[in-house]
PDB file of C-alpha atoms in Angstrom:
ATOM      1  CA  MET N   1      -2.867  21.877 -16.993  1.00  0.00           C
ATOM      2  CA  PHE N   2      -4.841  19.984 -14.402  1.00  0.00           C
ATOM      3  CA  GLU N   3      -8.404  19.150 -13.433  1.00  0.00           C
ATOM      4  CA  GLU N   4      -9.576  18.556  -9.876  1.00  0.00           C
ATOM      5  CA  ILE N   5     -11.829  15.518 -10.068  1.00  0.00           C
ATOM      6  CA  ASP N   6     -12.906  15.468  -6.424  1.00  0.00           C
ATOM      7  CA  SER N   7     -12.045  17.003  -3.070  1.00  0.00           C
ATOM      8  CA  GLN N   8     -13.477  15.922   0.270  1.00  0.00           C
ATOM      9  CA  PRO N   9     -12.817  16.580   3.971  1.00  0.00           C
ATOM     10  CA  SER N  10     -11.328  13.667   5.907  1.00  0.00           C
ATOM     11  CA  PRO N  11     -10.132  13.020   9.469  1.00  0.00           C
ATOM     12  CA  LEU N  12      -6.599  13.739   8.203  1.00  0.00           C
ATOM     13  CA  GLY N  13      -7.512  16.911   6.298  1.00  0.00           C
ATOM     14  CA  GLU N  14      -8.767  17.779   2.821  1.00  0.00           C
ATOM     15  CA  ILE N  15      -8.058  14.960   0.370  1.00  0.00           C
ATOM     16  CA  SER N  16      -8.232  15.569  -3.348  1.00  0.00           C
ATOM     17  CA  LEU N  17      -7.926  13.690  -6.601  1.00  0.00           C
ATOM     18  CA  ARG N  18      -6.726  15.463  -9.695  1.00  0.00           C
ATOM     19  CA  ARG N  19      -5.756  14.670 -13.255  1.00  0.00           C
ATOM     20  CA  ARG N  20      -3.187  16.547 -15.282  1.00  0.00           C
ATOM     21  CA  ARG N  21      -1.007  16.386 -18.360  1.00  0.00           C
ATOM     22  CA  ILE N  22       2.622  17.327 -18.799  1.00  0.00           C
ATOM     23  CA  PRO N  23       3.222  17.862 -22.535  1.00  0.00           C
ATOM     24  CA  ALA N  24       6.895  16.933 -22.269  1.00  0.00           C
ATOM     25  CA  LEU N  25       5.890  13.493 -20.944  1.00  0.00           C
ATOM     26  CA  GLY N  26       3.613  12.605 -23.840  1.00  0.00           C
ATOM     27  CA  ASP N  27      -0.072  12.014 -24.441  1.00  0.00           C
ATOM     28  CA  ARG N  28      -1.175  10.524 -21.141  1.00  0.00           C
ATOM     29  CA  ASP N  29      -3.194  11.484 -18.090  1.00  0.00           C
ATOM     30  CA  ILE N  30      -1.396  11.631 -14.758  1.00  0.00           C
ATOM     31  CA  TYR N  31      -3.505  11.043 -11.640  1.00  0.00           C
ATOM     32  CA  GLU N  32      -2.457  12.503  -8.305  1.00  0.00           C
ATOM     33  CA  VAL N  33      -3.755  12.293  -4.738  1.00  0.00           C
ATOM     34  CA  LYS N  34      -3.079  15.163  -2.343  1.00  0.00           C
ATOM     35  CA  LEU N  35      -3.734  15.502   1.396  1.00  0.00           C
ATOM     36  CA  GLY N  36      -3.874  19.217   2.037  1.00  0.00           C
ATOM     37  CA  GLU N  37      -0.812  20.529   0.196  1.00  0.00           C
ATOM     38  CA  GLU N  38       1.093  17.244   0.476  1.00  0.00           C
ATOM     39  CA  PHE N  39       1.326  14.878  -2.499  1.00  0.00           C
ATOM     40  CA  LEU N  40       0.493  11.323  -1.432  1.00  0.00           C
ATOM     41  CA  MET N  41       0.697   9.496  -4.730  1.00  0.00           C
ATOM     42  CA  SER N  42       1.141   9.982  -8.445  1.00  0.00           C
ATOM     43  CA  SER N  43       0.495   7.571 -11.288  1.00  0.00           C
ATOM     44  CA  MET N  44       3.870   8.695 -12.689  1.00  0.00           C
ATOM     45  CA  PHE N  45       5.747   6.713 -10.052  1.00  0.00           C
ATOM     46  CA  VAL N  46       4.268   3.269  -9.426  1.00  0.00           C
ATOM     47  CA  GLU N  47       7.192   0.866  -9.835  1.00  0.00           C
ATOM     48  CA  ALA N  48       7.820   0.456  -6.108  1.00  0.00           C
ATOM     49  CA  GLU N  49       4.115   0.096  -5.275  1.00  0.00           C
ATOM     50  CA  GLU N  50       3.901  -2.738  -7.805  1.00  0.00           C
ATOM     51  CA  ALA N  51       7.154  -4.253  -6.530  1.00  0.00           C
ATOM     52  CA  LEU N  52       5.627  -4.368  -3.043  1.00  0.00           C
ATOM     53  CA  SER N  53       3.197  -6.970  -4.375  1.00  0.00           C
ATOM     54  CA  THR N  54       5.527  -8.876  -6.668  1.00  0.00           C
ATOM     55  CA  LEU N  55       8.372  -9.143  -4.154  1.00  0.00           C
ATOM     56  CA  GLY N  56       6.082  -9.818  -1.203  1.00  0.00           C
ATOM     57  CA  LEU N  57       4.082 -12.531  -2.961  1.00  0.00           C
ATOM     58  CA  ALA N  58       7.202 -14.130  -4.434  1.00  0.00           C
ATOM     59  CA  ALA N  59       8.198 -14.986  -0.862  1.00  0.00           C
ATOM     60  CA  VAL N  60       4.863 -16.728  -0.149  1.00  0.00           C
ATOM     61  CA  GLN N  61       4.546 -20.490  -0.526  1.00  0.00           C
ATOM     62  CA  GLY N  62       1.378 -22.301  -1.525  1.00  0.00           C
ATOM     63  CA  ASP N  63      -1.851 -21.673  -3.415  1.00  0.00           C
ATOM     64  CA  LYS N  64      -5.310 -20.255  -2.709  1.00  0.00           C
ATOM     65  CA  LEU N  65      -3.742 -17.294  -0.949  1.00  0.00           C
ATOM     66  CA  ASN N  66      -5.612 -14.881   1.313  1.00  0.00           C
ATOM     67  CA  VAL N  67      -3.882 -11.512   1.191  1.00  0.00           C
ATOM     68  CA  VAL N  68      -4.312  -8.093   2.817  1.00  0.00           C
ATOM     69  CA  VAL N  69      -3.223  -4.819   1.235  1.00  0.00           C
ATOM     70  CA  GLY N  70      -2.971  -1.918   3.677  1.00  0.00           C
ATOM     71  CA  GLY N  71      -3.632   1.348   1.849  1.00  0.00           C
ATOM     72  CA  LEU N  72      -5.572   1.629  -1.425  1.00  0.00           C
ATOM     73  CA  GLY N  73      -4.026   4.778  -2.926  1.00  0.00           C
ATOM     74  CA  LEU N  74      -4.473   4.698  -6.702  1.00  0.00           C
ATOM     75  CA  GLY N  75      -4.799   0.902  -6.660  1.00  0.00           C
ATOM     76  CA  TYR N  76      -1.430  -0.116  -8.133  1.00  0.00           C
ATOM     77  CA  THR N  77      -0.376  -2.429  -5.287  1.00  0.00           C
ATOM     78  CA  ALA N  78      -3.757  -4.176  -5.290  1.00  0.00           C
ATOM     79  CA  VAL N  79      -3.878  -4.640  -9.067  1.00  0.00           C
ATOM     80  CA  ALA N  80      -0.298  -5.966  -9.109  1.00  0.00           C
ATOM     81  CA  ALA N  81      -1.236  -8.465  -6.390  1.00  0.00           C
ATOM     82  CA  LEU N  82      -4.245  -9.711  -8.341  1.00  0.00           C
ATOM     83  CA  LYS N  83      -1.978 -10.609 -11.254  1.00  0.00           C
ATOM     84  CA  ASP N  84      -0.808 -13.508  -9.080  1.00  0.00           C
ATOM     85  CA  GLU N  85      -3.184 -16.309 -10.027  1.00  0.00           C
ATOM     86  CA  ARG N  86      -2.657 -17.994  -6.657  1.00  0.00           C
ATOM     87  CA  ILE N  87      -4.679 -15.306  -4.883  1.00  0.00           C
ATOM     88  CA  ALA N  88      -8.091 -16.510  -3.767  1.00  0.00           C
ATOM     89  CA  GLU N  89      -9.084 -13.351  -1.886  1.00  0.00           C
ATOM     90  CA  LEU N  90      -7.658  -9.855  -1.552  1.00  0.00           C
ATOM     91  CA  LEU N  91      -8.786  -7.504   1.204  1.00  0.00           C
ATOM     92  CA  VAL N  92      -7.817  -3.872   0.586  1.00  0.00           C
ATOM     93  CA  VAL N  93      -7.952  -1.980   3.892  1.00  0.00           C
ATOM     94  CA  GLU N  94      -8.405   1.779   3.537  1.00  0.00           C
ATOM     95  CA  ALA N  95      -9.129   4.308   6.289  1.00  0.00           C
ATOM     96  CA  LEU N  96     -10.594   6.974   3.990  1.00  0.00           C
ATOM     97  CA  ASP N  97     -14.018   6.150   2.588  1.00  0.00           C
ATOM     98  CA  THR N  98     -13.482   8.847  -0.049  1.00  0.00           C
ATOM     99  CA  VAL N  99     -10.614   6.873  -1.586  1.00  0.00           C
ATOM    100  CA  ILE N 100     -12.712   3.699  -1.694  1.00  0.00           C
ATOM    101  CA  GLY N 101     -15.473   5.733  -3.342  1.00  0.00           C
ATOM    102  CA  TRP N 102     -13.126   6.953  -6.084  1.00  0.00           C
ATOM    103  CA  HIS N 103     -12.459   3.322  -7.014  1.00  0.00           C
ATOM    104  CA  LYS N 104     -16.028   2.118  -6.698  1.00  0.00           C
ATOM    105  CA  ASP N 105     -17.193   5.034  -8.870  1.00  0.00           C
ATOM    106  CA  GLU N 106     -14.270   4.406 -11.265  1.00  0.00           C
ATOM    107  CA  LEU N 107     -12.977   7.968 -11.056  1.00  0.00           C
ATOM    108  CA  VAL N 108      -9.459   6.487 -11.121  1.00  0.00           C
ATOM    109  CA  PRO N 109      -8.212   4.264 -13.972  1.00  0.00           C
ATOM    110  CA  LEU N 110      -7.696   1.081 -11.940  1.00  0.00           C
ATOM    111  CA  GLY N 111     -11.105   1.221 -10.259  1.00  0.00           C
ATOM    112  CA  LYS N 112     -12.663  -0.689 -13.140  1.00  0.00           C
ATOM    113  CA  THR N 113     -10.051  -3.457 -12.874  1.00  0.00           C
ATOM    114  CA  LEU N 114     -10.506  -3.842  -9.113  1.00  0.00           C
ATOM    115  CA  ASN N 115     -14.290  -3.728  -9.276  1.00  0.00           C
ATOM    116  CA  ALA N 116     -14.369  -6.419 -11.975  1.00  0.00           C
ATOM    117  CA  ASP N 117     -12.234  -8.896 -10.034  1.00  0.00           C
ATOM    118  CA  VAL N 118     -14.405 -11.004  -7.739  1.00  0.00           C
ATOM    119  CA  ARG N 119     -11.373 -11.791  -5.561  1.00  0.00           C
ATOM    120  CA  ASN N 120     -11.094  -8.152  -4.487  1.00  0.00           C
ATOM    121  CA  ARG N 121     -12.904  -6.679  -1.492  1.00  0.00           C
ATOM    122  CA  TYR N 122     -12.614  -3.192   0.007  1.00  0.00           C
ATOM    123  CA  VAL N 123     -12.522  -2.898   3.800  1.00  0.00           C
ATOM    124  CA  HIS N 124     -13.175   0.543   5.258  1.00  0.00           C
ATOM    125  CA  GLY N 125     -11.147   0.853   8.437  1.00  0.00           C
ATOM    126  CA  SER N 126      -7.829   1.786   9.997  1.00  0.00           C
ATOM    127  CA  PHE N 127      -5.149  -0.723   9.017  1.00  0.00           C
ATOM    128  CA  PHE N 128      -3.216   0.036  12.208  1.00  0.00           C
ATOM    129  CA  ASP N 129      -6.233  -0.504  14.478  1.00  0.00           C
ATOM    130  CA  LEU N 130      -7.129  -3.778  12.760  1.00  0.00           C
ATOM    131  CA  ALA N 131      -3.505  -4.948  12.673  1.00  0.00           C
ATOM    132  CA  THR N 132      -3.172  -4.708  16.439  1.00  0.00           C
ATOM    133  CA  ALA N 133      -6.509  -6.405  17.233  1.00  0.00           C
ATOM    134  CA  PRO N 134      -5.817 -10.002  16.131  1.00  0.00           C
ATOM    135  CA  ASP N 135      -8.936 -11.430  17.809  1.00  0.00           C
ATOM    136  CA  ALA N 136     -11.057  -9.322  15.463  1.00  0.00           C
ATOM    137  CA  GLY N 137      -8.626  -8.952  12.573  1.00  0.00           C
ATOM    138  CA  PHE N 138      -8.784  -7.511   9.086  1.00  0.00           C
ATOM    139  CA  ASP N 139     -11.814  -9.389   7.776  1.00  0.00           C
ATOM    140  CA  PRO N 140     -15.067  -7.962   9.167  1.00  0.00           C
ATOM    141  CA  ASP N 141     -16.854 -11.145   8.074  1.00  0.00           C
ATOM    142  CA  SER N 142     -14.436 -13.606   9.706  1.00  0.00           C
ATOM    143  CA  ALA N 143     -12.996 -12.679  13.099  1.00  0.00           C
ATOM    144  CA  GLY N 144      -9.510 -13.988  13.758  1.00  0.00           C
ATOM    145  CA  LYS N 145      -8.880 -15.025  10.152  1.00  0.00           C
ATOM    146  CA  LYS N 146      -5.266 -15.831   9.223  1.00  0.00           C
ATOM    147  CA  PHE N 147      -3.590 -14.573   6.065  1.00  0.00           C
ATOM    148  CA  ASP N 148      -0.775 -15.666   3.791  1.00  0.00           C
ATOM    149  CA  ALA N 149       0.543 -12.141   3.254  1.00  0.00           C
ATOM    150  CA  ILE N 150       0.064  -8.583   4.482  1.00  0.00           C
ATOM    151  CA  LEU N 151       1.316  -5.836   2.137  1.00  0.00           C
ATOM    152  CA  LEU N 152       1.557  -2.341   3.646  1.00  0.00           C
ATOM    153  CA  ASP N 153       1.816   0.979   1.799  1.00  0.00           C
ATOM    154  CA  ILE N 154       0.525   3.805   3.993  1.00  0.00           C
ATOM    155  CA  ASP N 155       3.242   5.783   5.748  1.00  0.00           C
ATOM    156  CA  HIS N 156       6.064   7.481   3.858  1.00  0.00           C
ATOM    157  CA  SER N 157       8.611   5.393   5.755  1.00  0.00           C
ATOM    158  CA  PRO N 158       9.034   3.627   9.119  1.00  0.00           C
ATOM    159  CA  THR N 159      10.011   6.998  10.619  1.00  0.00           C
ATOM    160  CA  GLU N 160       7.872   9.419   8.570  1.00  0.00           C
ATOM    161  CA  TYR N 161       4.175   9.009   9.187  1.00  0.00           C
ATOM    162  CA  LEU N 162       1.056  10.011   7.316  1.00  0.00           C
ATOM    163  CA  ASN N 163      -0.499  10.508  10.733  1.00  0.00           C
ATOM    164  CA  ALA N 164       1.507  10.916  13.955  1.00  0.00           C
ATOM    165  CA  GLY N 165      -0.739   8.335  15.607  1.00  0.00           C
ATOM    166  CA  ASN N 166       0.696   5.637  13.331  1.00  0.00           C
ATOM    167  CA  ALA N 167       4.098   5.803  15.052  1.00  0.00           C
ATOM    168  CA  SER N 168       3.091   3.338  17.780  1.00  0.00           C
ATOM    169  CA  PHE N 169       2.686   0.569  15.186  1.00  0.00           C
ATOM    170  CA  TYR N 170       6.435   0.399  14.606  1.00  0.00           C
ATOM    171  CA  THR N 171       7.296  -1.470  17.801  1.00  0.00           C
ATOM    172  CA  THR N 172       8.046  -5.114  18.537  1.00  0.00           C
ATOM    173  CA  GLU N 173       4.780  -5.426  20.481  1.00  0.00           C
ATOM    174  CA  ASN N 174       2.481  -4.145  17.748  1.00  0.00           C
ATOM    175  CA  LEU N 175       4.326  -5.758  14.848  1.00  0.00           C
ATOM    176  CA  ALA N 176       4.019  -9.039  16.765  1.00  0.00           C
ATOM    177  CA  LEU N 177       0.276  -8.492  17.179  1.00  0.00           C
ATOM    178  CA  MET N 178      -0.034  -8.005  13.443  1.00  0.00           C
ATOM    179  CA  ALA N 179       2.077 -11.119  12.822  1.00  0.00           C
ATOM    180  CA  GLU N 180      -0.468 -13.144  14.795  1.00  0.00           C
ATOM    181  CA  GLN N 181      -2.779 -12.651  11.811  1.00  0.00           C
ATOM    182  CA  LEU N 182      -0.275 -14.341   9.486  1.00  0.00           C
ATOM    183  CA  LYS N 183      -0.215 -18.084   8.938  1.00  0.00           C
ATOM    184  CA  PRO N 184       3.042 -19.900   9.772  1.00  0.00           C
ATOM    185  CA  GLY N 185       5.505 -18.964   7.043  1.00  0.00           C
ATOM    186  CA  GLY N 186       3.352 -15.968   6.089  1.00  0.00           C
ATOM    187  CA  VAL N 187       4.843 -12.767   4.705  1.00  0.00           C
ATOM    188  CA  PHE N 188       4.721  -9.136   5.776  1.00  0.00           C
ATOM    189  CA  ALA N 189       6.010  -6.672   3.172  1.00  0.00           C
ATOM    190  CA  MET N 190       6.161  -2.884   3.417  1.00  0.00           C
ATOM    191  CA  TRP N 191       6.946   0.008   1.072  1.00  0.00           C
ATOM    192  CA  SER N 192       9.103   2.999   2.052  1.00  0.00           C
ATOM    193  CA  GLN N 193      10.060   6.101   0.106  1.00  0.00           C
ATOM    194  CA  ASN N 194      13.557   5.958   1.640  1.00  0.00           C
ATOM    195  CA  LEU N 195      16.469   3.587   1.374  1.00  0.00           C
ATOM    196  CA  PRO N 196      16.436   0.668   3.851  1.00  0.00           C
ATOM    197  CA  GLU N 197      16.948   1.735   7.461  1.00  0.00           C
ATOM    198  CA  GLU N 198      19.151  -0.502   9.616  1.00  0.00           C
ATOM    199  CA  ARG N 199      17.276   0.299  12.821  1.00  0.00           C
ATOM    200  CA  PHE N 200      13.984  -0.734  11.272  1.00  0.00           C
ATOM    201  CA  GLU N 201      15.501  -3.914   9.859  1.00  0.00           C
ATOM    202  CA  ALA N 202      16.732  -4.759  13.368  1.00  0.00           C
ATOM    203  CA  LEU N 203      13.241  -4.098  14.738  1.00  0.00           C
ATOM    204  CA  LEU N 204      11.648  -6.382  12.138  1.00  0.00           C
ATOM    205  CA  LYS N 205      14.085  -9.147  13.083  1.00  0.00           C
ATOM    206  CA  THR N 206      12.693  -9.129  16.635  1.00  0.00           C
ATOM    207  CA  VAL N 207       9.418 -10.430  15.173  1.00  0.00           C
ATOM    208  CA  PHE N 208      10.179 -12.222  11.894  1.00  0.00           C
ATOM    209  CA  GLU N 209      12.439 -15.155  11.115  1.00  0.00           C
ATOM    210  CA  ALA N 210      13.798 -13.645   7.881  1.00  0.00           C
ATOM    211  CA  VAL N 211      14.036 -10.007   6.768  1.00  0.00           C
ATOM    212  CA  ASP N 212      15.197  -8.825   3.346  1.00  0.00           C
ATOM    213  CA  SER N 213      15.317  -5.270   1.992  1.00  0.00           C
ATOM    214  CA  HIS N 214      15.068  -4.409  -1.683  1.00  0.00           C
ATOM    215  CA  VAL N 215      15.942  -1.082  -3.335  1.00  0.00           C
ATOM    216  CA  ILE N 216      13.652  -0.184  -6.241  1.00  0.00           C
ATOM    217  CA  SER N 217      15.076   2.252  -8.803  1.00  0.00           C
ATOM    218  CA  PHE N 218      12.973   4.101 -11.356  1.00  0.00           C
ATOM    219  CA  TYR N 219      13.376   6.970 -13.772  1.00  0.00           C
ATOM    220  CA  ASN N 220      12.257  10.370 -12.453  1.00  0.00           C
ATOM    221  CA  PRO N 221      11.723  12.842 -15.316  1.00  0.00           C
ATOM    222  CA  PHE N 222      11.687  15.796 -12.928  1.00  0.00           C
ATOM    223  CA  LEU N 223      15.256  14.939 -11.915  1.00  0.00           C
ATOM    224  CA  ASN N 224      16.257  13.544 -15.314  1.00  0.00           C
ATOM    225  CA  GLY N 225      17.728  10.662 -13.382  1.00  0.00           C
ATOM    226  CA  GLU N 226      17.038   7.747 -11.067  1.00  0.00           C
ATOM    227  CA  SER N 227      15.001   7.843  -7.865  1.00  0.00           C
ATOM    228  CA  THR N 228      14.738   5.036  -5.331  1.00  0.00           C
ATOM    229  CA  ASN N 229      12.222   3.558  -2.929  1.00  0.00           C
ATOM    230  CA  SER N 230      12.519   0.379  -0.893  1.00  0.00           C
ATOM    231  CA  VAL N 231      10.494  -2.707  -0.025  1.00  0.00           C
ATOM    232  CA  TYR N 232      10.985  -4.745   3.159  1.00  0.00           C
ATOM    233  CA  VAL N 233      10.008  -8.419   2.898  1.00  0.00           C
ATOM    234  CA  CYS N 234       9.654 -10.388   6.152  1.00  0.00           C
ATOM    235  CA  VAL N 235       8.815 -14.053   6.626  1.00  0.00           C
ATOM    236  CA  LYS N 236       7.182 -15.390   9.780  1.00  0.00           C
ATOM    237  CA  GLY N 237       8.607 -18.529  11.361  1.00  0.00           C
ATOM    238  CA  THR N 238       6.818 -21.835  10.913  1.00  0.00           C
ATOM    239  CA  ALA N 239       7.139 -22.982  14.508  1.00  0.00           C
TER     240      ALA N 239
END
């Protein structure tokens, strides 16, 4: 019981958006994004994507925050971030123009919410390219701009990549380049589908002053039990 809403070629392969219903789960639409035959995201499981924003922003001090979200997906991380009234501007960086189009055309439920919020702006580009080019940076209208927080939800984990080319980001050198775009005391937070990985925590500590890992549990009806994701929250030094 599903409807394919859209399917488009992309540099990573065919990407599709579909809507379906599972009678056992009640009277609600479930939205899913697939890349080829791989499921990227489902509106059934959004607790960890929302926690990425709430946990990441809870570690940020101050007001009038400028924040970057890496990866648009179905919009749950971005919408959760905008619930924080301290945010002055949110840049949502997405490599696939098709995904931005789904939100702009309101083919996904949260598109209307994002489009109506004047603090939100879509940036079409590779997060990883922009992250490692601090002189240019994430904001195409303000080269070298500094941010209060960067929230990343693109790869499946620090060791399982949506695209093999992303692997080079997870090094001290490139994480440090990204950190140059954070203000002193700024926060980098990242989602992972796996439990916290000690090797990645050690890597983060080569760049950030403080690193905390959070396990997010949620009910999975397919397993009739709990599933877990994790969120890493890192704070840049003030010196």
